Coordinates of N, CA and C in Angstrom, one line a residue:
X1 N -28.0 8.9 -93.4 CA -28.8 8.2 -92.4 C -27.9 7.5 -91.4
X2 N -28.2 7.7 -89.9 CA -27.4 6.9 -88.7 C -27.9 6.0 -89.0
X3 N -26.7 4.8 -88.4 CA -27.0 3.5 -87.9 C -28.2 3.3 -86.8
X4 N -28.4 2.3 -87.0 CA -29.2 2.1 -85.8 C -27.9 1.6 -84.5
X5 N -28.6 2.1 -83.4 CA -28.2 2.1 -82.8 C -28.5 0.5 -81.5
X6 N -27.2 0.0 -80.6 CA -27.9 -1.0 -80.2 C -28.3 -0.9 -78.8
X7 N -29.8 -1.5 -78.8 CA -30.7 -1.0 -77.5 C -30.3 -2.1 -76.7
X8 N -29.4 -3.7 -77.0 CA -29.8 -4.3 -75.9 C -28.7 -4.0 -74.6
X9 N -29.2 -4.3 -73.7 CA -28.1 -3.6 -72.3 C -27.1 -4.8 -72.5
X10 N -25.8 -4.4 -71.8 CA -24.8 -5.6 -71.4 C -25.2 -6.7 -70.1
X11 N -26.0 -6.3 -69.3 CA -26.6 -7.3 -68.6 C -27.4 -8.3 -69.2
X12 N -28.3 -8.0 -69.9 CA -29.1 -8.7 -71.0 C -27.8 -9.6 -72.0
X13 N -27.2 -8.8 -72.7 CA -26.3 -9.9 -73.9 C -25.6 -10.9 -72.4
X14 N -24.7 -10.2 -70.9 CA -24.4 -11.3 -70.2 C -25.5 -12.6 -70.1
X15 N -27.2 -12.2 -69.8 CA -27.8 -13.0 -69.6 C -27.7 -13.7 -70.5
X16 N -27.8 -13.4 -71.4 CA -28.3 -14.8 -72.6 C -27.2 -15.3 -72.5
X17 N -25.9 -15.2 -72.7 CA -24.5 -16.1 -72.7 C -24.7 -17.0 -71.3
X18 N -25.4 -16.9 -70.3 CA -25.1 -17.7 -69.4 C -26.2 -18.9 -69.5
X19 N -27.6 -18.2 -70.4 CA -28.2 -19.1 -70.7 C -28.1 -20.1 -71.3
X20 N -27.4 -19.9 -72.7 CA -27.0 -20.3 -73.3 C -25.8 -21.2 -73.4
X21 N -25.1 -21.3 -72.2 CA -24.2 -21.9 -71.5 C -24.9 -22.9 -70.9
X22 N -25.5 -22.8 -70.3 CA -26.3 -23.5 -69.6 C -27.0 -24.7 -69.8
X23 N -27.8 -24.0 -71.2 CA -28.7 -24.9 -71.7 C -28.4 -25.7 -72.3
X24 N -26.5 -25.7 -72.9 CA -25.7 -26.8 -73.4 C -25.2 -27.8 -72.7
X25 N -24.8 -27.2 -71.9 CA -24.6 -28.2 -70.7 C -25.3 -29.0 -70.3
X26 N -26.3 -28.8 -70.2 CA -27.7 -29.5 -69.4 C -27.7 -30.3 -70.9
X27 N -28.1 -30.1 -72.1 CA -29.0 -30.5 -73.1 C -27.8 -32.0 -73.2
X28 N -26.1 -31.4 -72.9 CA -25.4 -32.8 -73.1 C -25.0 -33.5 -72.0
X29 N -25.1 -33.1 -70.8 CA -25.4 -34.1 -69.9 C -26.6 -34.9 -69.7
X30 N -28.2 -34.4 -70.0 CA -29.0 -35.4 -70.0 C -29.1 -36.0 -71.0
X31 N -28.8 -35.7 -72.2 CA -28.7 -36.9 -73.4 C -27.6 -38.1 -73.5
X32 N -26.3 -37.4 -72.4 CA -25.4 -38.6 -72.5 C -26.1 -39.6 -71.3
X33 N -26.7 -38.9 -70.1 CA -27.4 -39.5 -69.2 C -28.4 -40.7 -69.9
X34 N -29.0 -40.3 -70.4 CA -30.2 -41.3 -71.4 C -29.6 -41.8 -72.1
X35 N -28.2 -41.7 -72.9 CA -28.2 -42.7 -73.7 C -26.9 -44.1 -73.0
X36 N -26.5 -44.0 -71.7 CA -25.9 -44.6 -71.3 C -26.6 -45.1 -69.9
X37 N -28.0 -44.9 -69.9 CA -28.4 -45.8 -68.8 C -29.2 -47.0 -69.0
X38 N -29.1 -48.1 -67.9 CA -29.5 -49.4 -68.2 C -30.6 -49.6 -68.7
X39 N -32.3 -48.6 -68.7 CA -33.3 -48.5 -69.2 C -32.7 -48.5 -70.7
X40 N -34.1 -49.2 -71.3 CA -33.9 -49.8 -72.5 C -34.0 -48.5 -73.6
X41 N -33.0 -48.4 -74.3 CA -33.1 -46.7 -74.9 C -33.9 -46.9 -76.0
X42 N -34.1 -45.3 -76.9 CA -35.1 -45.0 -77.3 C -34.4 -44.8 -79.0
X43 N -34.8 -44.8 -79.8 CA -34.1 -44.9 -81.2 C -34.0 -42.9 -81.0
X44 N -32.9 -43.1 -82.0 CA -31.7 -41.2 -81.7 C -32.5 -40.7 -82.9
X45 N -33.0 -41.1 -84.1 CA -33.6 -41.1 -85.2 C -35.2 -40.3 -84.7
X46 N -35.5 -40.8 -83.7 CA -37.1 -40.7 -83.5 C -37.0 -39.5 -82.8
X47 N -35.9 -39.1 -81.7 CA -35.8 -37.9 -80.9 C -35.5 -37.0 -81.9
X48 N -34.7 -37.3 -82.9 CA -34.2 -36.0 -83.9 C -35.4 -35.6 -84.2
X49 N -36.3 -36.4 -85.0 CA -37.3 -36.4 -86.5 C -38.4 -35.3 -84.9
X50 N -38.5 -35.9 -83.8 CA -40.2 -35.4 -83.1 C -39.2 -33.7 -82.8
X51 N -38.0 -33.2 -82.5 CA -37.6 -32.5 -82.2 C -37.6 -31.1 -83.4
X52 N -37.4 -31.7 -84.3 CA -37.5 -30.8 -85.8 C -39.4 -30.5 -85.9
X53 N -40.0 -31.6 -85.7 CA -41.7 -31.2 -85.6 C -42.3 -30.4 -85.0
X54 N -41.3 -30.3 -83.8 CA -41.6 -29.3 -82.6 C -40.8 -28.4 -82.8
X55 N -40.2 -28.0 -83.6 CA -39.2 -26.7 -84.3 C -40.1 -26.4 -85.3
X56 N -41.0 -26.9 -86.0 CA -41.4 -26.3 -87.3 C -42.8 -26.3 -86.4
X57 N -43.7 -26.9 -85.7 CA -44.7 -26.4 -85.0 C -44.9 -24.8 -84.6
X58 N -43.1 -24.7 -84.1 CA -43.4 -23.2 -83.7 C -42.9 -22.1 -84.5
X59 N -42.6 -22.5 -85.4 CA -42.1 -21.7 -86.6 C -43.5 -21.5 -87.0
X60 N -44.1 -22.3 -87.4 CA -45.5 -22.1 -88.1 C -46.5 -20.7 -87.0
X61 N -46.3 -21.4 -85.6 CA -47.5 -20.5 -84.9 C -46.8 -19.5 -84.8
X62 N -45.3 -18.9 -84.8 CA -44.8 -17.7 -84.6 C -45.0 -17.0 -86.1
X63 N -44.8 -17.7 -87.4 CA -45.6 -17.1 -88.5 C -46.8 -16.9 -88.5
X64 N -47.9 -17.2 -87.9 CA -49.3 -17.2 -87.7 C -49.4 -15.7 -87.0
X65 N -48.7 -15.8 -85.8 CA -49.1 -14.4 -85.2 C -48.8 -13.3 -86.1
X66 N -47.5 -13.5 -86.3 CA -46.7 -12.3 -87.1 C -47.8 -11.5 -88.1
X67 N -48.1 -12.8 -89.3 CA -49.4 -12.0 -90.4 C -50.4 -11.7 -89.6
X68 N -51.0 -12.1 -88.6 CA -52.4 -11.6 -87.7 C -53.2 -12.0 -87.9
X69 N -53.4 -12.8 -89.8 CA -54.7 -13.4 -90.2 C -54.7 -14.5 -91.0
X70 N -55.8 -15.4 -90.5 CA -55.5 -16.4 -91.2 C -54.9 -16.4 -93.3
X71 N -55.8 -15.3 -93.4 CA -55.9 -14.7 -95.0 C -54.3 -14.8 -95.3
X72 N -53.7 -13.8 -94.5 CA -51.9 -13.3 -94.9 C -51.4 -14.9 -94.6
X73 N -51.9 -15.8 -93.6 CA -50.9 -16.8 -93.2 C -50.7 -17.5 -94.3
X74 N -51.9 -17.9 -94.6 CA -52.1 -18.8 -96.1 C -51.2 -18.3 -97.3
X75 N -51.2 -17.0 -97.3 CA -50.7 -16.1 -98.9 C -49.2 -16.3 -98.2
X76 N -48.8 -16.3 -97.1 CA -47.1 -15.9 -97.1 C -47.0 -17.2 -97.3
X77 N -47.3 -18.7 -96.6 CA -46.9 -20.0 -96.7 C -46.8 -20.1 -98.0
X78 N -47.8 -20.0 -98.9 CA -48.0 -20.0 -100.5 C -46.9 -19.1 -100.9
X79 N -47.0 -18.3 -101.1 CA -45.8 -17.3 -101.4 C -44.3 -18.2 -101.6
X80 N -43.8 -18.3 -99.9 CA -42.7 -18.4 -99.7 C -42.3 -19.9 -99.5
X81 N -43.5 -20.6 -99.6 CA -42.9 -22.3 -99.2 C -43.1 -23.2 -100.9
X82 N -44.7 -22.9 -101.0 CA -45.0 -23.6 -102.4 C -44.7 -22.5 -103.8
X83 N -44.7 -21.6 -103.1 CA -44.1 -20.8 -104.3 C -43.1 -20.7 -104.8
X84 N -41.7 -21.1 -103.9 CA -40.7 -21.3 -104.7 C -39.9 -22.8 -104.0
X85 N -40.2 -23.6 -105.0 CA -39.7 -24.6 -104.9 C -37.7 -24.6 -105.0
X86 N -37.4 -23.8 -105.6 CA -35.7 -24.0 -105.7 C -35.3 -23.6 -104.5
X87 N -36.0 -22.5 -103.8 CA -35.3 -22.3 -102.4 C -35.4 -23.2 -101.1
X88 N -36.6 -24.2 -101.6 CA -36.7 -25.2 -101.0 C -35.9 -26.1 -100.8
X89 N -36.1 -26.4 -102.2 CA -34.5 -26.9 -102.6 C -33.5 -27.0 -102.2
X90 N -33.1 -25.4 -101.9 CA -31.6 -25.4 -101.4 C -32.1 -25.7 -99.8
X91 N -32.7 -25.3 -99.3 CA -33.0 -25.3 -97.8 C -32.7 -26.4 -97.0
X92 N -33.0 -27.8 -98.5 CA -33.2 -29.2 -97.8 C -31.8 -29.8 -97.7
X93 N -30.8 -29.0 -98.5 CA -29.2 -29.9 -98.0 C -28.8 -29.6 -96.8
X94 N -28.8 -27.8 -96.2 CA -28.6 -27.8 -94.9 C -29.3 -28.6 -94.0
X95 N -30.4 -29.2 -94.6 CA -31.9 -29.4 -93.3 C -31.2 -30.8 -93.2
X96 N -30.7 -31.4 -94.4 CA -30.5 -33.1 -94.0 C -29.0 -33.1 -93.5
X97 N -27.8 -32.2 -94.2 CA -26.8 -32.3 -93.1 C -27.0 -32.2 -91.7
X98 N -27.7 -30.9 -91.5 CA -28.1 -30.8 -89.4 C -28.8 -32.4 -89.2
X99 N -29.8 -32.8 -89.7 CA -30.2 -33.9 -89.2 C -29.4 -35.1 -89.0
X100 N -28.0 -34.9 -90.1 CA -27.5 -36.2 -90.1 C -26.3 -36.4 -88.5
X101 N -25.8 -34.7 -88.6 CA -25.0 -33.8 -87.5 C -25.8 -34.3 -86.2
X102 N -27.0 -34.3 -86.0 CA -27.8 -34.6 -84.9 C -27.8 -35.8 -84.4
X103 N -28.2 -37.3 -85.3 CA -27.8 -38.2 -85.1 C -26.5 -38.9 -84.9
X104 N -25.7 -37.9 -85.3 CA -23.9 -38.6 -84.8 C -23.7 -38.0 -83.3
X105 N -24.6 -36.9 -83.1 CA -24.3 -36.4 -81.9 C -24.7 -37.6 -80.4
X106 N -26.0 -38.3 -81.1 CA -26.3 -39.5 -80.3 C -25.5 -40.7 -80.0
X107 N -24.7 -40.2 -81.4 CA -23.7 -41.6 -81.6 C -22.6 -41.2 -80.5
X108 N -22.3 -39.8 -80.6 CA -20.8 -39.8 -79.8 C -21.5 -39.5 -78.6
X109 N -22.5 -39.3 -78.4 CA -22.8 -39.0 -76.6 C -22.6 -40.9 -76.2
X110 N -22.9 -41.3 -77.0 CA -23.3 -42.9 -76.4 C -21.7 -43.5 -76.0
X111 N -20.9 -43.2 -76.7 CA -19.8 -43.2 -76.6 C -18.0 -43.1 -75.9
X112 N -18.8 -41.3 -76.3 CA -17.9 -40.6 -75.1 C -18.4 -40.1 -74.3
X113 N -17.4 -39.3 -73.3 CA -17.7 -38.7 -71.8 C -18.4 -37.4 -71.9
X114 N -19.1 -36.9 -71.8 CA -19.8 -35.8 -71.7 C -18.8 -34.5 -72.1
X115 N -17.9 -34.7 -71.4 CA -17.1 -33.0 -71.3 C -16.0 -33.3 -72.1
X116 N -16.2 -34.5 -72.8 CA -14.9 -34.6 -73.9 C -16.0 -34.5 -75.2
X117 N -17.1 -34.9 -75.2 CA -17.9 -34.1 -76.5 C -18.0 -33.6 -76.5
X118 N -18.4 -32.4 -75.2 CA -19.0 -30.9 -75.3 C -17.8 -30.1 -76.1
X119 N -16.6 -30.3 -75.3 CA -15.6 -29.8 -75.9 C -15.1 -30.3 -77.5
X120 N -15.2 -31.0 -77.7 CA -15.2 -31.7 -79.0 C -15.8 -31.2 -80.3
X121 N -17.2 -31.1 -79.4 CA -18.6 -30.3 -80.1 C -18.1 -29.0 -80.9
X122 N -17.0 -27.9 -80.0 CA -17.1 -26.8 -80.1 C -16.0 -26.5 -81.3
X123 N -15.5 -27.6 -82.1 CA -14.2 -27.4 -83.3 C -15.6 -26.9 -84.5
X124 N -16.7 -27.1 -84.2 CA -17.9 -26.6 -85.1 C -16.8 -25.3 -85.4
X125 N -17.0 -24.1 -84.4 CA -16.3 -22.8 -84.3 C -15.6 -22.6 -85.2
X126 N -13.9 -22.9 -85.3 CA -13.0 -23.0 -85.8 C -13.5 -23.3 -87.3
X127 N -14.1 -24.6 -87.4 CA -14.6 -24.5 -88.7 C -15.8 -23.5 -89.7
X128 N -16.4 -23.5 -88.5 CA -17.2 -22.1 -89.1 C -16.2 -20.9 -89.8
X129 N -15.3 -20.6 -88.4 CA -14.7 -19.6 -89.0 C -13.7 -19.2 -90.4
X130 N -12.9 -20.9 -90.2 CA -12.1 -21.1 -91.1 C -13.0 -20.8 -92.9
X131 N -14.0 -21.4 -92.8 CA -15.2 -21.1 -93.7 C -15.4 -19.7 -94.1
X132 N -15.9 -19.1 -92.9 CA -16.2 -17.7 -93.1 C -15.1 -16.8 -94.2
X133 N -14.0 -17.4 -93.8 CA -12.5 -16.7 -94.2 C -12.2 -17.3 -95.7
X134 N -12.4 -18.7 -96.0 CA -12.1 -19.1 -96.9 C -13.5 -18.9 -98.1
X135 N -14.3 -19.1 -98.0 CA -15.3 -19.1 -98.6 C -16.1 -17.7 -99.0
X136 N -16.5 -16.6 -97.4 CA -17.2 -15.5 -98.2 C -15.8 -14.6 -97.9
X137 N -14.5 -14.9 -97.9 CA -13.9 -14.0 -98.0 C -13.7 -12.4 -97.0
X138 N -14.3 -13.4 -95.5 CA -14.2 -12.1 -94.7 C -12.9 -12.4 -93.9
X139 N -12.8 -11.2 -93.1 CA -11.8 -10.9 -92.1 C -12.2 -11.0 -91.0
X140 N -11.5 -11.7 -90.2 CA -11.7 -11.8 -88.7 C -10.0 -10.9 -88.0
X141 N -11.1 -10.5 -86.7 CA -9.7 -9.3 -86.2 C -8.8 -10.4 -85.1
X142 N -7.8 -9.5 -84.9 CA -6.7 -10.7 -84.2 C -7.6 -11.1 -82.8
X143 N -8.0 -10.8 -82.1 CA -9.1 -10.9 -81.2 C -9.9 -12.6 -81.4
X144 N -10.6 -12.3 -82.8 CA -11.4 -13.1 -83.0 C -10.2 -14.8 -83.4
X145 N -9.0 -14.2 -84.2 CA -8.1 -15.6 -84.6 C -7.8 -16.0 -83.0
X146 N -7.5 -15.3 -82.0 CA -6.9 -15.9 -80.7 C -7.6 -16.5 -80.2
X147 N -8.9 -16.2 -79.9 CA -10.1 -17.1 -79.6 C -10.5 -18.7 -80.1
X148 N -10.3 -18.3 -81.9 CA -10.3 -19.5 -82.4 C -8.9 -20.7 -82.2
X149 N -8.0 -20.1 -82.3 CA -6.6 -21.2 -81.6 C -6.7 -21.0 -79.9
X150 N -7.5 -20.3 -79.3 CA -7.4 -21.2 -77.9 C -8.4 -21.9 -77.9
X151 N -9.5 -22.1 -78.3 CA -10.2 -23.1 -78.3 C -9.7 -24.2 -78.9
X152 N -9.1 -24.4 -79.9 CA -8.5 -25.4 -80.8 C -7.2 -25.7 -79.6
X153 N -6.5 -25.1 -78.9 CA -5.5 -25.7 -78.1 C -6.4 -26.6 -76.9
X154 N -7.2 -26.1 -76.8 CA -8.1 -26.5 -75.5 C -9.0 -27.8 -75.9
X155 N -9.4 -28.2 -76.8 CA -10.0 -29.0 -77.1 C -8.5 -30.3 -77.5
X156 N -7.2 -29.6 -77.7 CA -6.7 -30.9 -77.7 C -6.3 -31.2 -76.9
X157 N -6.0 -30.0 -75.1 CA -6.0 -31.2 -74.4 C -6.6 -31.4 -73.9
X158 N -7.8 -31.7 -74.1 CA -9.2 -32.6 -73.8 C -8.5 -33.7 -73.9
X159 N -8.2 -33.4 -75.3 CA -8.0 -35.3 -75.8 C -6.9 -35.5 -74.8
X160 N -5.7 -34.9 -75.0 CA -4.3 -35.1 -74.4 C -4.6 -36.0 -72.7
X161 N -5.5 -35.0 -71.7 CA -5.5 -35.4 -70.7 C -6.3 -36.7 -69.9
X162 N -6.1 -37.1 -68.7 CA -6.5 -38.4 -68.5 C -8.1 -37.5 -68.1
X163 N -8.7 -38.8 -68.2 CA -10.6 -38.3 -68.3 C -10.9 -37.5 -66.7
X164 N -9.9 -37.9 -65.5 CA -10.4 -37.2 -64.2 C -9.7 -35.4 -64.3
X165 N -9.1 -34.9 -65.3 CA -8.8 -33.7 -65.8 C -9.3 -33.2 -66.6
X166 N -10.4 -33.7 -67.4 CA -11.2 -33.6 -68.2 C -11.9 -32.4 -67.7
X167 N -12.9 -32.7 -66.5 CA -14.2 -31.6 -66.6 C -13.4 -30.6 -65.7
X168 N -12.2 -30.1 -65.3 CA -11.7 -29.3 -65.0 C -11.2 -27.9 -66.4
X169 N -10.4 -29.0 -67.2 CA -9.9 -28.5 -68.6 C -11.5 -28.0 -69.5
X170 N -12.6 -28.8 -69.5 CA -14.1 -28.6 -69.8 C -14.4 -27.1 -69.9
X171 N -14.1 -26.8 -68.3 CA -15.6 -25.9 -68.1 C -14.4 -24.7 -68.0
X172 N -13.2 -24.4 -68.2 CA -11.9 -23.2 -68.4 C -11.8 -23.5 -69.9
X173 N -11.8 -24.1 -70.0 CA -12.1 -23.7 -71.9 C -13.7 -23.2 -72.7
X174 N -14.4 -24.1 -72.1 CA -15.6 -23.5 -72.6 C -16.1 -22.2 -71.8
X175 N -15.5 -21.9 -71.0 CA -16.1 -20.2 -70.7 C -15.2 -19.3 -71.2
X176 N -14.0 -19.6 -71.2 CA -12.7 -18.6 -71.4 C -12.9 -18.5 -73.0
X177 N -13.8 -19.6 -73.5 CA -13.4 -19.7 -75.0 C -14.8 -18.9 -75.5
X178 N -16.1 -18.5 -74.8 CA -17.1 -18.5 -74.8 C -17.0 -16.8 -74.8
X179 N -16.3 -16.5 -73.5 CA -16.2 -14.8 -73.5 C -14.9 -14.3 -74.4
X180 N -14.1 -15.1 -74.7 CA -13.3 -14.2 -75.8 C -14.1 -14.3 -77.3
X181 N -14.2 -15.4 -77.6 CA -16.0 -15.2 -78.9 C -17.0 -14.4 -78.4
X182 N -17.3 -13.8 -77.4 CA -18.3 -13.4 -77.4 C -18.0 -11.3 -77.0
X183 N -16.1 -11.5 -76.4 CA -16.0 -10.2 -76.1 C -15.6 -9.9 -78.3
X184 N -15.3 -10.7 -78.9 CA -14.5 -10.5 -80.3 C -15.5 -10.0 -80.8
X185 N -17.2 -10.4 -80.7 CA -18.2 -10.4 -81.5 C -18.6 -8.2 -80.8
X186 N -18.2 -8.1 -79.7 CA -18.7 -7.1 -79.5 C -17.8 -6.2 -80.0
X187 N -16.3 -6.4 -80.4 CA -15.3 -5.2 -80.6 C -15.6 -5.2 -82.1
X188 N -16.3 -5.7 -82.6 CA -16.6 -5.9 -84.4 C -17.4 -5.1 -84.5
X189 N -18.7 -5.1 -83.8 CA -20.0 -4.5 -84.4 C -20.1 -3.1 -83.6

């Protein structure tokens, strides 16, 4: 049996990387915007908790369509939510780590500079991968290790430099670091 083959075009995977770029940028400049202006701010706790409601809102209506009937919606929820409680279980340690990850993100937007979190943000990577390698025992190609130590060099001199060098160092590491993860993810698959 062949592989499946992949239909999406390179213009398409470009688009989404730039979306996706984008919409980090924006999501941590208006949150550091909001939480460092003189208007009286809003508890970080209340933005997480209504943002997850409106993640599982649409999880719910995008499972709704999927079965087509109310009948199947009921039986898969039942099935797969009340029917097994242990995988619930497990589901709820990642669910309260992200939530706890979410609110320190309020913490350090309030704190630091925008383009020294963003960059900050992105040692996620490095650790993922370091994970990946140590835990399920995969291999990453030299491509993918050079990517992860220039990000990791880039992110220290975030720190290293004075803050008016900052969003210069910012936005050459997070794209340079964005297309070599993202050209590493294409020479794999």
């Amino acid at each position: 049996m062949a592989a499946p083959r992949d239909n999406v075009t390179l213009l398409f995977k470009l688009y989404c990387l730039a979306v996706m770029t984008l919409m980090a940028a924006v999501y941590t400049i208006a949150l550091r915007y909001t939480r460092t202006s003189d208007k009286e701010l809003y508890f970080s706790t209340t933005a997480v908790c209504i943002t997850e409601v409106i993640k599982l809102l649409l999880s719910v209506g995008i499972l709704a369509k999927e079965t087509g009937s109310l009948g199947r919606f009921k039986a898969s929820l039942r099935e797969n939510v009340l029917g097994s409680p242990k995988e619930l279980l497990k589901l709820s340690v990642p669910s309260l780590v992200y939530a706890v990850q979410n609110n320190m993100a309020f913490l350090a937007l309030s704190n630091l500079d925008a383009a020294v979190y963003q960059v900050t943000y992105q040692l996620k990577i490095p650790c993922t991968a370091l994970c990946t390698v140590l835990m399920l025992n995969r291999t990453l190609s030299k491509l993918q290790w050079v990517s992860v130590f220039m990000l990791c060099a880039g992110v220290t001199l975030v720190q290293w430099k004075p803050a008016q060098a900052t969003k210069v160092v910012f936005l050459q590491v997070l794209v340079a670091s964005t297309l070599l993860l993202w050209l590493s993810t294409q020479t794999t698959s």
